[in-house]
mmCIF file of C-alpha atoms and ligand atoms in Angstrom:
data_model
loop_
_atom_site.group_PDB
_atom_site.id
_atom_site.type_symbol
_atom_site.label_atom_id
_atom_site.label_comp_id
_atom_site.label_asym_id
_atom_site.label_seq_id
_atom_site.Cartn_x
_atom_site.Cartn_y
_atom_site.Cartn_z
ATOM 1 C CA MET A 1 128.696 -143.220 -90.192
ATOM 2 C CA HIS A 2 127.068 -142.151 -86.911
ATOM 3 C CA ILE A 3 128.410 -143.355 -83.889
ATOM 4 C CA VAL A 4 127.344 -142.754 -80.197
ATOM 5 C CA ILE A 5 129.814 -142.833 -77.410
ATOM 6 C CA LEU A 6 127.959 -143.543 -73.967
ATOM 7 C CA GLY A 7 129.609 -143.742 -70.668
ATOM 8 C CA ALA A 8 129.364 -142.050 -67.237
ATOM 9 C CA PRO A 9 130.877 -138.307 -66.748
ATOM 10 C CA GLY A 10 134.583 -139.301 -66.468
ATOM 11 C CA ALA A 11 134.557 -142.379 -68.528
ATOM 12 C CA GLY A 12 136.459 -140.796 -71.304
ATOM 13 C CA LYS A 13 133.973 -140.158 -73.718
ATOM 14 C CA GLY A 14 135.621 -136.732 -74.973
ATOM 15 C CA THR A 15 138.978 -138.196 -75.204
ATOM 16 C CA GLN A 16 137.759 -141.340 -77.401
ATOM 17 C CA ALA A 17 135.493 -139.319 -79.522
ATOM 18 C CA ASP A 18 138.368 -137.208 -80.179
ATOM 19 C CA ILE A 19 140.533 -140.118 -81.304
ATOM 20 C CA LEU A 20 137.917 -142.027 -82.945
ATOM 21 C CA CYS A 21 136.838 -138.851 -85.121
ATOM 22 C CA GLN A 22 140.558 -138.217 -86.194
ATOM 23 C CA GLU A 23 140.565 -142.141 -87.348
ATOM 24 C CA LEU A 24 137.561 -141.723 -89.355
ATOM 25 C CA ASP A 25 137.545 -138.290 -90.099
ATOM 26 C CA LEU A 26 134.388 -137.396 -88.834
ATOM 27 C CA PRO A 27 133.096 -134.199 -86.603
ATOM 28 C CA HIS A 28 133.064 -134.792 -82.951
ATOM 29 C CA ILE A 29 129.565 -133.669 -81.764
ATOM 30 C CA ALA A 30 129.628 -132.949 -77.912
ATOM 31 C CA SER A 31 126.469 -131.579 -76.602
ATOM 32 C CA GLY A 32 128.024 -130.451 -73.317
ATOM 33 C CA ASP A 33 130.294 -128.207 -75.441
ATOM 34 C CA LEU A 34 127.007 -126.781 -77.228
ATOM 35 C CA PHE A 35 125.830 -125.901 -73.812
ATOM 36 C CA ARG A 36 129.048 -124.514 -72.564
ATOM 37 C CA GLN A 37 129.573 -122.485 -75.969
ATOM 38 C CA ALA A 38 125.886 -121.144 -75.524
ATOM 39 C CA LEU A 39 126.410 -120.050 -71.890
ATOM 40 C CA GLU A 40 129.532 -118.444 -73.030
ATOM 41 C CA LYS A 41 127.886 -116.428 -75.756
ATOM 42 C CA LYS A 42 124.765 -115.942 -73.175
ATOM 43 C CA THR A 43 122.171 -117.051 -75.851
ATOM 44 C CA GLU A 44 118.764 -117.443 -74.309
ATOM 45 C CA LEU A 45 119.213 -121.373 -74.512
ATOM 46 C CA GLY A 46 122.490 -121.066 -72.847
ATOM 47 C CA LEU A 47 121.379 -118.935 -70.009
ATOM 48 C CA LEU A 48 118.259 -121.249 -69.504
ATOM 49 C CA ALA A 49 120.709 -124.173 -69.157
ATOM 50 C CA LYS A 50 122.913 -122.397 -66.843
ATOM 51 C CA SER A 51 121.349 -123.220 -63.482
ATOM 52 C CA TYR A 52 121.018 -127.119 -64.896
ATOM 53 C CA MET A 53 124.795 -127.285 -65.442
ATOM 54 C CA GLU A 54 125.799 -125.589 -62.131
ATOM 55 C CA ARG A 55 123.744 -128.457 -60.220
ATOM 56 C CA GLY A 56 125.162 -131.346 -62.141
ATOM 57 C CA GLU A 57 121.315 -131.796 -63.640
ATOM 58 C CA LEU A 58 120.742 -132.453 -67.258
ATOM 59 C CA GLY A 59 119.442 -129.551 -69.294
ATOM 60 C CA PRO A 60 115.803 -129.526 -70.710
ATOM 61 C CA SER A 61 115.910 -132.312 -73.548
ATOM 62 C CA GLU A 62 113.998 -130.047 -76.201
ATOM 63 C CA ILE A 63 117.065 -127.814 -75.826
ATOM 64 C CA ALA A 64 119.568 -130.344 -76.292
ATOM 65 C CA ILE A 65 117.652 -131.838 -79.134
ATOM 66 C CA LYS A 66 117.325 -128.582 -80.713
ATOM 67 C CA MET A 67 121.169 -127.695 -80.531
ATOM 68 C CA ILE A 68 122.228 -131.101 -81.739
ATOM 69 C CA LEU A 69 119.561 -131.118 -84.407
ATOM 70 C CA GLU A 70 120.834 -127.841 -85.656
ATOM 71 C CA ARG A 71 124.363 -128.768 -85.302
ATOM 72 C CA ILE A 72 124.102 -131.848 -87.260
ATOM 73 C CA SER A 73 122.340 -129.938 -90.085
ATOM 74 C CA LEU A 74 125.709 -128.262 -90.917
ATOM 75 C CA PRO A 75 127.588 -129.437 -93.983
ATOM 76 C CA ASP A 76 130.274 -131.040 -92.224
ATOM 77 C CA CYS A 77 127.894 -133.853 -90.681
ATOM 78 C CA VAL A 78 126.640 -135.025 -93.979
ATOM 79 C CA SER A 79 128.532 -138.100 -94.128
ATOM 80 C CA GLY A 80 128.071 -138.767 -90.438
ATOM 81 C CA CYS A 81 129.679 -137.707 -86.705
ATOM 82 C CA VAL A 82 130.411 -138.858 -83.405
ATOM 83 C CA PHE A 83 127.981 -137.906 -80.810
ATOM 84 C CA ASP A 84 129.449 -137.430 -77.184
ATOM 85 C CA GLY A 85 126.854 -136.767 -74.414
ATOM 86 C CA PHE A 86 124.411 -137.098 -76.463
ATOM 87 C CA PRO A 87 121.789 -138.966 -76.343
ATOM 88 C CA ARG A 88 121.332 -138.676 -72.477
ATOM 89 C CA THR A 89 117.686 -139.908 -72.089
ATOM 90 C CA LEU A 90 115.665 -142.169 -73.876
ATOM 91 C CA GLU A 91 113.546 -139.216 -74.974
ATOM 92 C CA GLN A 92 116.592 -137.928 -76.615
ATOM 93 C CA ALA A 93 117.739 -141.246 -78.193
ATOM 94 C CA GLU A 94 114.448 -141.528 -79.629
ATOM 95 C CA ALA A 95 114.292 -137.939 -81.062
ATOM 96 C CA LEU A 96 117.784 -138.726 -82.632
ATOM 97 C CA ASP A 97 116.571 -141.794 -84.389
ATOM 98 C CA LYS A 98 113.536 -140.120 -85.661
ATOM 99 C CA ALA A 99 115.480 -137.313 -86.996
ATOM 100 C CA LEU A 100 118.051 -139.323 -88.513
ATOM 101 C CA ALA A 101 115.188 -141.583 -90.171
ATOM 102 C CA GLU A 102 113.870 -138.619 -91.679
ATOM 103 C CA GLN A 103 117.066 -138.171 -93.654
ATOM 104 C CA GLY A 104 117.431 -141.760 -94.640
ATOM 105 C CA LYS A 105 120.133 -142.197 -91.800
ATOM 106 C CA SER A 106 120.415 -143.996 -88.775
ATOM 107 C CA ILE A 107 122.950 -144.758 -85.640
ATOM 108 C CA ASP A 108 125.474 -147.411 -86.910
ATOM 109 C CA LYS A 109 126.947 -148.468 -83.286
ATOM 110 C CA ALA A 110 126.733 -147.257 -79.840
ATOM 111 C CA ILE A 111 129.736 -147.756 -77.845
ATOM 112 C CA TYR A 112 129.681 -147.786 -73.644
ATOM 113 C CA ILE A 113 132.727 -147.005 -72.134
ATOM 114 C CA GLN A 114 132.408 -148.604 -68.659
ATOM 115 C CA VAL A 115 134.375 -147.511 -65.596
ATOM 116 C CA PRO A 116 133.939 -148.423 -61.890
ATOM 117 C CA ARG A 117 132.264 -145.513 -59.979
ATOM 118 C CA LYS A 118 135.221 -145.103 -57.627
ATOM 119 C CA GLU A 119 137.683 -144.419 -60.538
ATOM 120 C CA LEU A 120 135.121 -142.168 -62.220
ATOM 121 C CA VAL A 121 135.219 -139.555 -59.216
ATOM 122 C CA LYS A 122 139.056 -139.704 -59.150
ATOM 123 C CA ARG A 123 139.364 -139.085 -62.885
ATOM 124 C CA LEU A 124 136.687 -135.996 -62.785
ATOM 125 C CA SER A 125 138.573 -134.225 -59.613
ATOM 126 C CA GLY A 126 141.903 -134.105 -61.795
ATOM 127 C CA ARG A 127 140.383 -133.325 -64.907
ATOM 128 C CA ARG A 128 141.363 -130.003 -66.766
ATOM 129 C CA ILE A 129 140.118 -128.862 -69.912
ATOM 130 C CA CYS A 130 141.343 -126.572 -72.551
ATOM 131 C CA ARG A 131 139.285 -123.119 -72.676
ATOM 132 C CA SER A 132 139.912 -122.640 -76.407
ATOM 133 C CA CYS A 133 139.887 -126.194 -77.987
ATOM 134 C CA GLN A 134 138.298 -128.280 -75.035
ATOM 135 C CA THR A 135 140.908 -130.868 -75.180
ATOM 136 C CA PRO A 136 140.673 -132.748 -71.797
ATOM 137 C CA TYR A 137 143.571 -133.549 -69.511
ATOM 138 C CA HIS A 138 144.143 -135.137 -66.331
ATOM 139 C CA LEU A 139 146.662 -133.722 -63.821
ATOM 140 C CA MET A 140 147.987 -137.375 -62.899
ATOM 141 C CA ALA A 141 147.010 -139.468 -65.963
ATOM 142 C CA ALA A 142 147.461 -137.362 -68.670
ATOM 143 C CA PRO A 143 149.100 -134.066 -67.960
ATOM 144 C CA PRO A 144 150.074 -131.239 -70.271
ATOM 145 C CA ARG A 145 153.629 -130.709 -71.151
ATOM 146 C CA VAL A 146 153.417 -127.409 -69.687
ATOM 147 C CA ALA A 147 151.592 -127.036 -66.419
ATOM 148 C CA GLY A 148 148.234 -124.985 -67.312
ATOM 149 C CA LYS A 149 148.655 -124.930 -71.085
ATOM 150 C CA CYS A 150 147.305 -127.057 -73.785
ATOM 151 C CA ASP A 151 149.652 -129.037 -75.906
ATOM 152 C CA LYS A 152 147.658 -128.638 -79.019
ATOM 153 C CA CYS A 153 146.755 -124.632 -78.934
ATOM 154 C CA GLY A 154 148.775 -123.325 -76.029
ATOM 155 C CA GLY A 155 145.210 -122.188 -74.383
ATOM 156 C CA ASP A 156 144.675 -122.092 -70.780
ATOM 157 C CA LEU A 157 143.377 -125.111 -68.878
ATOM 158 C CA TYR A 158 140.715 -124.660 -66.368
ATOM 159 C CA GLN A 159 138.601 -126.920 -63.898
ATOM 160 C CA ARG A 160 134.997 -127.314 -65.280
ATOM 161 C CA PRO A 161 132.945 -126.147 -62.197
ATOM 162 C CA ASP A 162 130.938 -128.929 -62.642
ATOM 163 C CA ASP A 163 133.919 -131.279 -61.822
ATOM 164 C CA LYS A 164 133.706 -130.204 -58.078
ATOM 165 C CA GLU A 165 132.852 -133.011 -55.932
ATOM 166 C CA GLU A 166 129.359 -132.152 -54.979
ATOM 167 C CA THR A 167 128.209 -131.589 -58.631
ATOM 168 C CA VAL A 168 130.225 -134.596 -59.640
ATOM 169 C CA LYS A 169 128.465 -136.972 -57.050
ATOM 170 C CA GLU A 170 124.920 -135.421 -58.607
ATOM 171 C CA ARG A 171 126.161 -135.980 -62.304
ATOM 172 C CA LEU A 172 127.060 -139.697 -61.452
ATOM 173 C CA LYS A 173 123.376 -140.087 -59.860
ATOM 174 C CA VAL A 174 121.770 -138.675 -63.049
ATOM 175 C CA PHE A 175 123.929 -140.919 -65.338
ATOM 176 C CA PHE A 176 122.734 -143.962 -63.701
ATOM 177 C CA ALA A 177 119.320 -143.002 -63.509
ATOM 178 C CA LEU A 178 118.599 -141.650 -66.698
ATOM 179 C CA THR A 179 121.111 -142.387 -69.127
ATOM 180 C CA LEU A 180 121.986 -146.085 -68.262
ATOM 181 C CA PRO A 181 118.693 -147.056 -69.763
ATOM 182 C CA ILE A 182 120.004 -146.105 -73.232
ATOM 183 C CA VAL A 183 122.452 -148.777 -73.306
ATOM 184 C CA ASP A 184 119.624 -151.408 -73.218
ATOM 185 C CA TYR A 185 117.828 -149.428 -75.898
ATOM 186 C CA TYR A 186 120.930 -149.665 -78.211
ATOM 187 C CA LYS A 187 121.288 -153.487 -77.089
ATOM 188 C CA LYS A 188 117.921 -154.110 -78.023
ATOM 189 C CA GLN A 189 118.666 -152.476 -81.567
ATOM 190 C CA GLU A 190 121.884 -154.670 -81.667
ATOM 191 C CA LYS A 191 124.109 -151.702 -82.112
ATOM 192 C CA LEU A 192 125.828 -151.786 -78.590
ATOM 193 C CA ILE A 193 129.582 -152.433 -78.188
ATOM 194 C CA GLU A 194 130.866 -152.499 -74.870
ATOM 195 C CA VAL A 195 134.302 -151.671 -73.948
ATOM 196 C CA ASN A 196 136.375 -151.573 -70.670
ATOM 197 C CA GLY A 197 137.346 -148.103 -70.303
ATOM 198 C CA ASN A 198 139.609 -148.769 -67.223
ATOM 199 C CA LEU A 199 142.873 -149.778 -69.477
ATOM 200 C CA GLY A 200 144.575 -146.501 -70.469
ATOM 201 C CA ILE A 201 143.552 -144.074 -72.928
ATOM 202 C CA GLN A 202 145.453 -145.865 -75.882
ATOM 203 C CA ASN A 203 144.389 -149.108 -75.013
ATOM 204 C CA VAL A 204 140.755 -148.302 -74.772
ATOM 205 C CA ALA A 205 141.274 -146.254 -78.284
ATOM 206 C CA GLU A 206 142.703 -149.587 -79.946
ATOM 207 C CA LYS A 207 140.081 -151.824 -78.733
ATOM 208 C CA ILE A 208 137.244 -149.359 -79.962
ATOM 209 C CA ILE A 209 138.934 -148.801 -83.420
ATOM 210 C CA SER A 210 139.375 -152.782 -83.731
ATOM 211 C CA VAL A 211 135.716 -153.616 -82.896
ATOM 212 C CA LEU A 212 134.532 -150.883 -85.222
ATOM 213 C CA LYS A 213 136.823 -151.669 -88.332
ATOM 214 C CA PRO A 214 134.579 -154.456 -89.788
ATOM 215 C CA PHE A 215 131.672 -152.212 -89.554
ATOM 216 C CA VAL A 216 133.447 -149.155 -91.238
ATOM 217 C CA ILE A 217 134.984 -151.480 -93.966
ATOM 218 C CA THR A 218 131.278 -152.686 -94.596
ATOM 219 C CA GLU A 219 129.984 -149.087 -94.876
ATOM 220 C CA LEU A 220 132.763 -148.105 -97.189
HETATM 221 P P1 AMP B 1 129.293 -132.827 -70.521
HETATM 222 O O1 AMP B 1 130.093 -131.863 -70.938
HETATM 223 O O2 AMP B 1 128.610 -134.080 -71.338
HETATM 224 O O3 AMP B 1 129.347 -133.504 -69.145
HETATM 225 O O4 AMP B 1 127.742 -131.992 -70.027
HETATM 226 C C1 AMP B 1 127.767 -130.774 -69.143
HETATM 227 C C2 AMP B 1 126.444 -130.413 -68.867
HETATM 228 O O5 AMP B 1 125.689 -130.092 -70.027
HETATM 229 C C3 AMP B 1 125.551 -131.625 -68.300
HETATM 230 O O6 AMP B 1 125.927 -131.992 -66.792
HETATM 231 C C4 AMP B 1 124.132 -131.178 -68.674
HETATM 232 O O7 AMP B 1 123.732 -130.120 -67.537
HETATM 233 C C5 AMP B 1 124.450 -130.472 -69.671
HETATM 234 N N1 AMP B 1 124.074 -131.708 -70.985
HETATM 235 C C6 AMP B 1 125.097 -131.798 -71.698
HETATM 236 N N2 AMP B 1 124.457 -132.863 -72.507
HETATM 237 C C7 AMP B 1 123.117 -132.725 -72.304
HETATM 238 C C8 AMP B 1 122.135 -133.823 -72.891
HETATM 239 N N3 AMP B 1 122.204 -134.537 -73.952
HETATM 240 N N4 AMP B 1 121.112 -133.309 -72.140
HETATM 241 C C9 AMP B 1 120.644 -132.777 -71.444
HETATM 242 N N5 AMP B 1 121.951 -131.819 -70.774
HETATM 243 C C10 AMP B 1 122.973 -131.856 -71.281
#
């Protein structure tokens, strides 16, 4: 099963992808994490993408596509995965479809988590991420049990530099201009599931799982 999670920055893609991956026992493939790992390791691709990330712009698509295709060629993705943050442009969506088709595979469903713009800004400014395992928290809506520490692994929490106000504005602009057209792309393929992302983490997760269940059972 291959599932794409779509949504603006702050819509809860990472949180919902995590829950879904546990439910379906699939790996969580987050392109933003791949970019950040490449940057931390100071690889050529990571350094190339650095300035784009700092400005809240998309990195070059060929880098994103290369990293994702490499990642999904690893054995843990053999029976599928949940994509988070990828594809982000029509070019990436088409490249992903092509690469999967070459292996006789395809995207099964794309889930679009919708959240009003005002709420997105509020969420991003309170977001904190675990430096070790990338689990997201929110200072108000989903605080950790111990301030500044991850509930899962005890790692330090930090604010992503691109969650600062100015960069957030740019990231939202980029989403509505370049990524939103993908919603239509999957709608035309009759793969789109739209979910109200403004209902609280558990309610959104239950909604996603309940709409996916009939398809998962068919797959099995
Ligand atoms: P995210 O963690 O998904 O918000 O991604 C953080 C940053 O990584 C983005 O603002 C982009 O600069 C870069 N990035 C992540 N995924 C992609 C992608 N699919 N295509 C291009 N750039 C990406």
